[in-house]
mmCIF file of C-alpha atoms in Angstrom:
data_model
loop_
_atom_site.group_PDB
_atom_site.id
_atom_site.type_symbol
_atom_site.label_atom_id
_atom_site.label_comp_id
_atom_site.label_asym_id
_atom_site.label_seq_id
_atom_site.Cartn_x
_atom_site.Cartn_y
_atom_site.Cartn_z
ATOM 1 C CA MET A 1 -48.878 34.568 198.921
ATOM 2 C CA ASN A 2 -50.840 33.111 196.054
ATOM 3 C CA ARG A 3 -53.741 35.410 195.114
ATOM 4 C CA LYS A 4 -56.298 32.572 195.216
ATOM 5 C CA ILE A 5 -55.225 31.534 198.714
ATOM 6 C CA PHE A 6 -55.488 35.164 199.829
ATOM 7 C CA ILE A 7 -59.018 35.527 198.399
ATOM 8 C CA VAL A 8 -60.240 32.319 200.067
ATOM 9 C CA ALA A 9 -58.645 33.409 203.365
ATOM 10 C CA VAL A 10 -60.288 36.841 203.247
ATOM 11 C CA VAL A 11 -63.715 35.469 202.268
ATOM 12 C CA SER A 12 -63.617 32.816 205.007
ATOM 13 C CA LEU A 13 -62.443 35.402 207.545
ATOM 14 C CA LEU A 14 -65.261 37.777 206.574
ATOM 15 C CA LEU A 15 -67.898 35.007 206.772
ATOM 16 C CA ASP A 16 -66.613 34.013 210.184
ATOM 17 C CA GLN A 17 -66.566 37.544 211.579
ATOM 18 C CA ILE A 18 -69.974 38.458 210.101
ATOM 19 C CA THR A 19 -71.618 35.375 211.642
ATOM 20 C CA LYS A 20 -69.988 36.111 215.007
ATOM 21 C CA ILE A 21 -71.171 39.734 214.883
ATOM 22 C CA LEU A 22 -74.715 38.637 213.997
ATOM 23 C CA ILE A 23 -74.772 36.082 216.815
ATOM 24 C CA GLY A 24 -73.586 38.796 219.193
ATOM 25 C CA ILE A 25 -76.355 41.137 218.026
ATOM 26 C CA PHE A 26 -79.263 38.697 218.022
ATOM 27 C CA PHE A 27 -78.320 36.375 220.908
ATOM 28 C CA THR A 28 -77.575 36.905 224.563
ATOM 29 C CA LEU A 29 -74.781 34.917 226.145
ATOM 30 C CA ASP A 30 -75.763 31.250 226.615
ATOM 31 C CA GLU A 31 -78.981 31.691 224.602
ATOM 32 C CA ARG A 32 -79.932 28.654 222.551
ATOM 33 C CA ILE A 33 -82.337 28.273 219.639
ATOM 34 C CA VAL A 34 -83.064 24.730 218.493
ATOM 35 C CA LEU A 35 -83.226 24.516 214.708
ATOM 36 C CA ILE A 36 -83.394 20.717 214.306
ATOM 37 C CA LYS A 37 -84.656 18.950 217.427
ATOM 38 C CA ASN A 38 -82.100 16.593 219.010
ATOM 39 C CA PHE A 39 -79.534 17.465 216.326
ATOM 40 C CA PHE A 40 -78.649 21.132 215.671
ATOM 41 C CA SER A 41 -79.017 24.403 217.525
ATOM 42 C CA LEU A 42 -77.455 27.828 217.722
ATOM 43 C CA HIS A 43 -76.026 28.312 221.213
ATOM 44 C CA PHE A 44 -73.952 31.418 221.864
ATOM 45 C CA ILE A 45 -71.036 30.911 224.263
ATOM 46 C CA GLU A 46 -67.697 32.510 224.981
ATOM 47 C CA ASN A 47 -64.837 30.002 224.725
ATOM 48 C CA TYR A 48 -61.797 31.011 226.768
ATOM 49 C CA GLY A 49 -59.823 27.963 225.616
ATOM 50 C CA ALA A 50 -59.236 26.003 222.446
ATOM 51 C CA ALA A 51 -61.089 22.956 221.086
ATOM 52 C CA TRP A 52 -63.008 21.104 223.804
ATOM 53 C CA SER A 53 -62.028 24.030 226.085
ATOM 54 C CA ILE A 54 -58.476 22.733 226.477
ATOM 55 C CA LEU A 55 -56.019 25.380 227.640
ATOM 56 C CA ASN A 56 -58.884 27.257 229.256
ATOM 57 C CA ASN A 57 -57.910 30.824 230.247
ATOM 58 C CA LYS A 58 -54.549 30.549 228.443
ATOM 59 C CA VAL A 59 -55.440 33.253 225.909
ATOM 60 C CA ASP A 60 -51.892 34.671 225.590
ATOM 61 C CA PHE A 61 -50.514 31.195 224.926
ATOM 62 C CA LEU A 62 -53.249 30.494 222.349
ATOM 63 C CA ILE A 63 -52.449 33.787 220.595
ATOM 64 C CA ILE A 64 -48.784 32.761 220.349
ATOM 65 C CA ILE A 65 -49.773 29.289 219.087
ATOM 66 C CA SER A 66 -51.994 30.913 216.432
ATOM 67 C CA LEU A 67 -49.187 33.174 215.232
ATOM 68 C CA VAL A 68 -46.774 30.236 215.077
ATOM 69 C CA ALA A 69 -49.389 28.190 213.182
ATOM 70 C CA ILE A 70 -49.847 30.995 210.636
ATOM 71 C CA PHE A 71 -46.086 31.134 210.088
ATOM 72 C CA ILE A 72 -45.836 27.344 209.684
ATOM 73 C CA ILE A 73 -48.814 27.184 207.294
ATOM 74 C CA TYR A 74 -47.374 30.051 205.269
ATOM 75 C CA ARG A 75 -44.065 28.176 204.938
ATOM 76 C CA PHE A 76 -45.725 24.850 204.082
ATOM 77 C CA MET A 77 -47.980 26.201 201.358
ATOM 78 C CA TYR A 78 -45.031 26.646 199.022
ATOM 79 C CA ASN A 79 -44.163 22.961 199.287
ATOM 80 C CA PHE A 80 -47.540 21.881 197.951
ATOM 81 C CA LYS A 81 -48.567 21.610 194.330
ATOM 82 C CA GLN A 82 -50.477 24.707 193.240
ATOM 83 C CA ASN A 83 -54.007 23.608 192.386
ATOM 84 C CA SER A 84 -57.517 24.722 193.302
ATOM 85 C CA ARG A 85 -57.996 22.201 196.105
ATOM 86 C CA ASN A 86 -54.714 23.092 197.801
ATOM 87 C CA ASN A 87 -55.318 26.828 197.372
ATOM 88 C CA ILE A 88 -58.742 26.468 198.962
ATOM 89 C CA ALA A 89 -57.284 24.337 201.768
ATOM 90 C CA PHE A 90 -54.601 26.845 202.709
ATOM 91 C CA GLY A 91 -57.011 29.766 202.381
ATOM 92 C CA LEU A 92 -59.563 28.104 204.657
ATOM 93 C CA ILE A 93 -56.951 27.229 207.263
ATOM 94 C CA LEU A 94 -55.429 30.713 207.282
ATOM 95 C CA GLY A 95 -58.826 32.435 207.324
ATOM 96 C CA GLY A 96 -59.975 30.187 210.160
ATOM 97 C CA ILE A 97 -56.882 30.722 212.280
ATOM 98 C CA VAL A 98 -57.046 34.493 211.794
ATOM 99 C CA GLY A 99 -60.786 34.534 212.575
ATOM 100 C CA ASN A 100 -60.276 32.974 215.992
ATOM 101 C CA LEU A 101 -57.083 34.983 216.529
ATOM 102 C CA ILE A 102 -59.027 38.229 216.059
ATOM 103 C CA ASP A 103 -61.487 37.132 218.745
ATOM 104 C CA ARG A 104 -58.726 36.211 221.180
ATOM 105 C CA VAL A 105 -56.777 39.445 220.628
ATOM 106 C CA PHE A 106 -59.730 41.850 220.804
ATOM 107 C CA LEU A 107 -62.154 39.999 223.100
ATOM 108 C CA GLY A 108 -60.020 37.591 225.127
ATOM 109 C CA TYR A 109 -62.213 34.655 224.069
ATOM 110 C CA VAL A 110 -63.652 33.033 220.931
ATOM 111 C CA ARG A 111 -67.339 33.371 220.059
ATOM 112 C CA ASP A 112 -68.800 29.908 219.424
ATOM 113 C CA PHE A 113 -72.385 29.149 218.418
ATOM 114 C CA LEU A 114 -72.788 25.988 216.303
ATOM 115 C CA SER A 115 -74.050 23.135 218.468
ATOM 116 C CA PHE A 116 -74.582 19.560 217.243
ATOM 117 C CA LYS A 117 -75.845 16.503 219.041
ATOM 118 C CA LEU A 118 -75.397 13.054 217.510
ATOM 119 C CA PHE A 119 -77.353 10.353 219.325
ATOM 120 C CA SER A 120 -76.325 10.895 222.962
ATOM 121 C CA TYR A 121 -73.067 12.726 222.182
ATOM 122 C CA HIS A 122 -73.180 16.508 222.404
ATOM 123 C CA TYR A 123 -70.317 17.777 220.242
ATOM 124 C CA PRO A 124 -68.431 20.821 221.639
ATOM 125 C CA ILE A 125 -69.867 24.114 220.396
ATOM 126 C CA PHE A 126 -67.804 25.701 217.613
ATOM 127 C CA ASN A 127 -67.847 28.450 214.944
ATOM 128 C CA LEU A 128 -67.195 28.886 211.228
ATOM 129 C CA SER A 129 -63.445 29.416 211.752
ATOM 130 C CA ASP A 130 -63.217 25.986 213.343
ATOM 131 C CA THR A 131 -65.172 24.509 210.440
ATOM 132 C CA PHE A 132 -62.902 26.156 207.873
ATOM 133 C CA ILE A 133 -59.785 24.849 209.625
ATOM 134 C CA VAL A 134 -61.123 21.283 209.739
ATOM 135 C CA ILE A 135 -62.171 21.339 206.072
ATOM 136 C CA GLY A 136 -58.800 22.814 205.073
ATOM 137 C CA VAL A 137 -56.864 20.167 207.001
ATOM 138 C CA PHE A 138 -59.017 17.429 205.447
ATOM 139 C CA LEU A 139 -58.235 18.789 201.965
ATOM 140 C CA LEU A 140 -54.519 18.864 202.782
ATOM 141 C CA ILE A 141 -54.674 15.252 203.948
ATOM 142 C CA ILE A 142 -56.093 14.373 200.531
ATOM 143 C CA ALA A 143 -53.230 16.305 198.904
ATOM 144 C CA ILE A 144 -50.660 14.437 200.994
ATOM 145 C CA ILE A 145 -52.227 11.077 200.123
ATOM 146 C CA LYS A 146 -52.047 12.067 196.442
ATOM 147 C CA GLY A 147 -48.400 13.063 196.836
ATOM 148 C CA GLU A 148 -49.027 16.757 196.205
ATOM 149 C CA ASP A 149 -47.165 17.871 199.303
ATOM 150 C CA LYS A 150 -43.811 18.081 197.540
ATOM 151 C CA HIS A 151 -42.888 19.993 194.409
ATOM 152 C CA ALA A 152 -42.149 17.685 191.502
ATOM 153 C CA GLU A 153 -38.401 17.430 190.994
ATOM 154 C CA VAL A 154 -37.243 18.627 187.578
#
């Protein structure tokens, strides 16, 4: 694995796990602290599913999906042009997947705590791993649009 991808993955994983540990220390389950009224709060929950609580209580299946996703991402990263954006993208995605995988393996659920409300829509509560995955995928979409998803033929 590219050293830069590895560093980004480790840093994102550490940030994710540190924030989850701090939330666990300073919050009780289902505690909420409003930081920006009608927009953003910290709300500690245990998520036994995936995004939007799909596959609720299917932890073993989600662990397998995570391991398969890591394998697929690892294989795909060698097809992309090596540049800073792509390295960051793959590092964020891998760090995010591993962050939630650690929770599922050791706790049986994922610790979520970031809660946003936009107008009347209350977005599902999430964590830094989820954020890193979304940002990484967005950066890879940019790479694909720019044609950086295939090595240049010599």
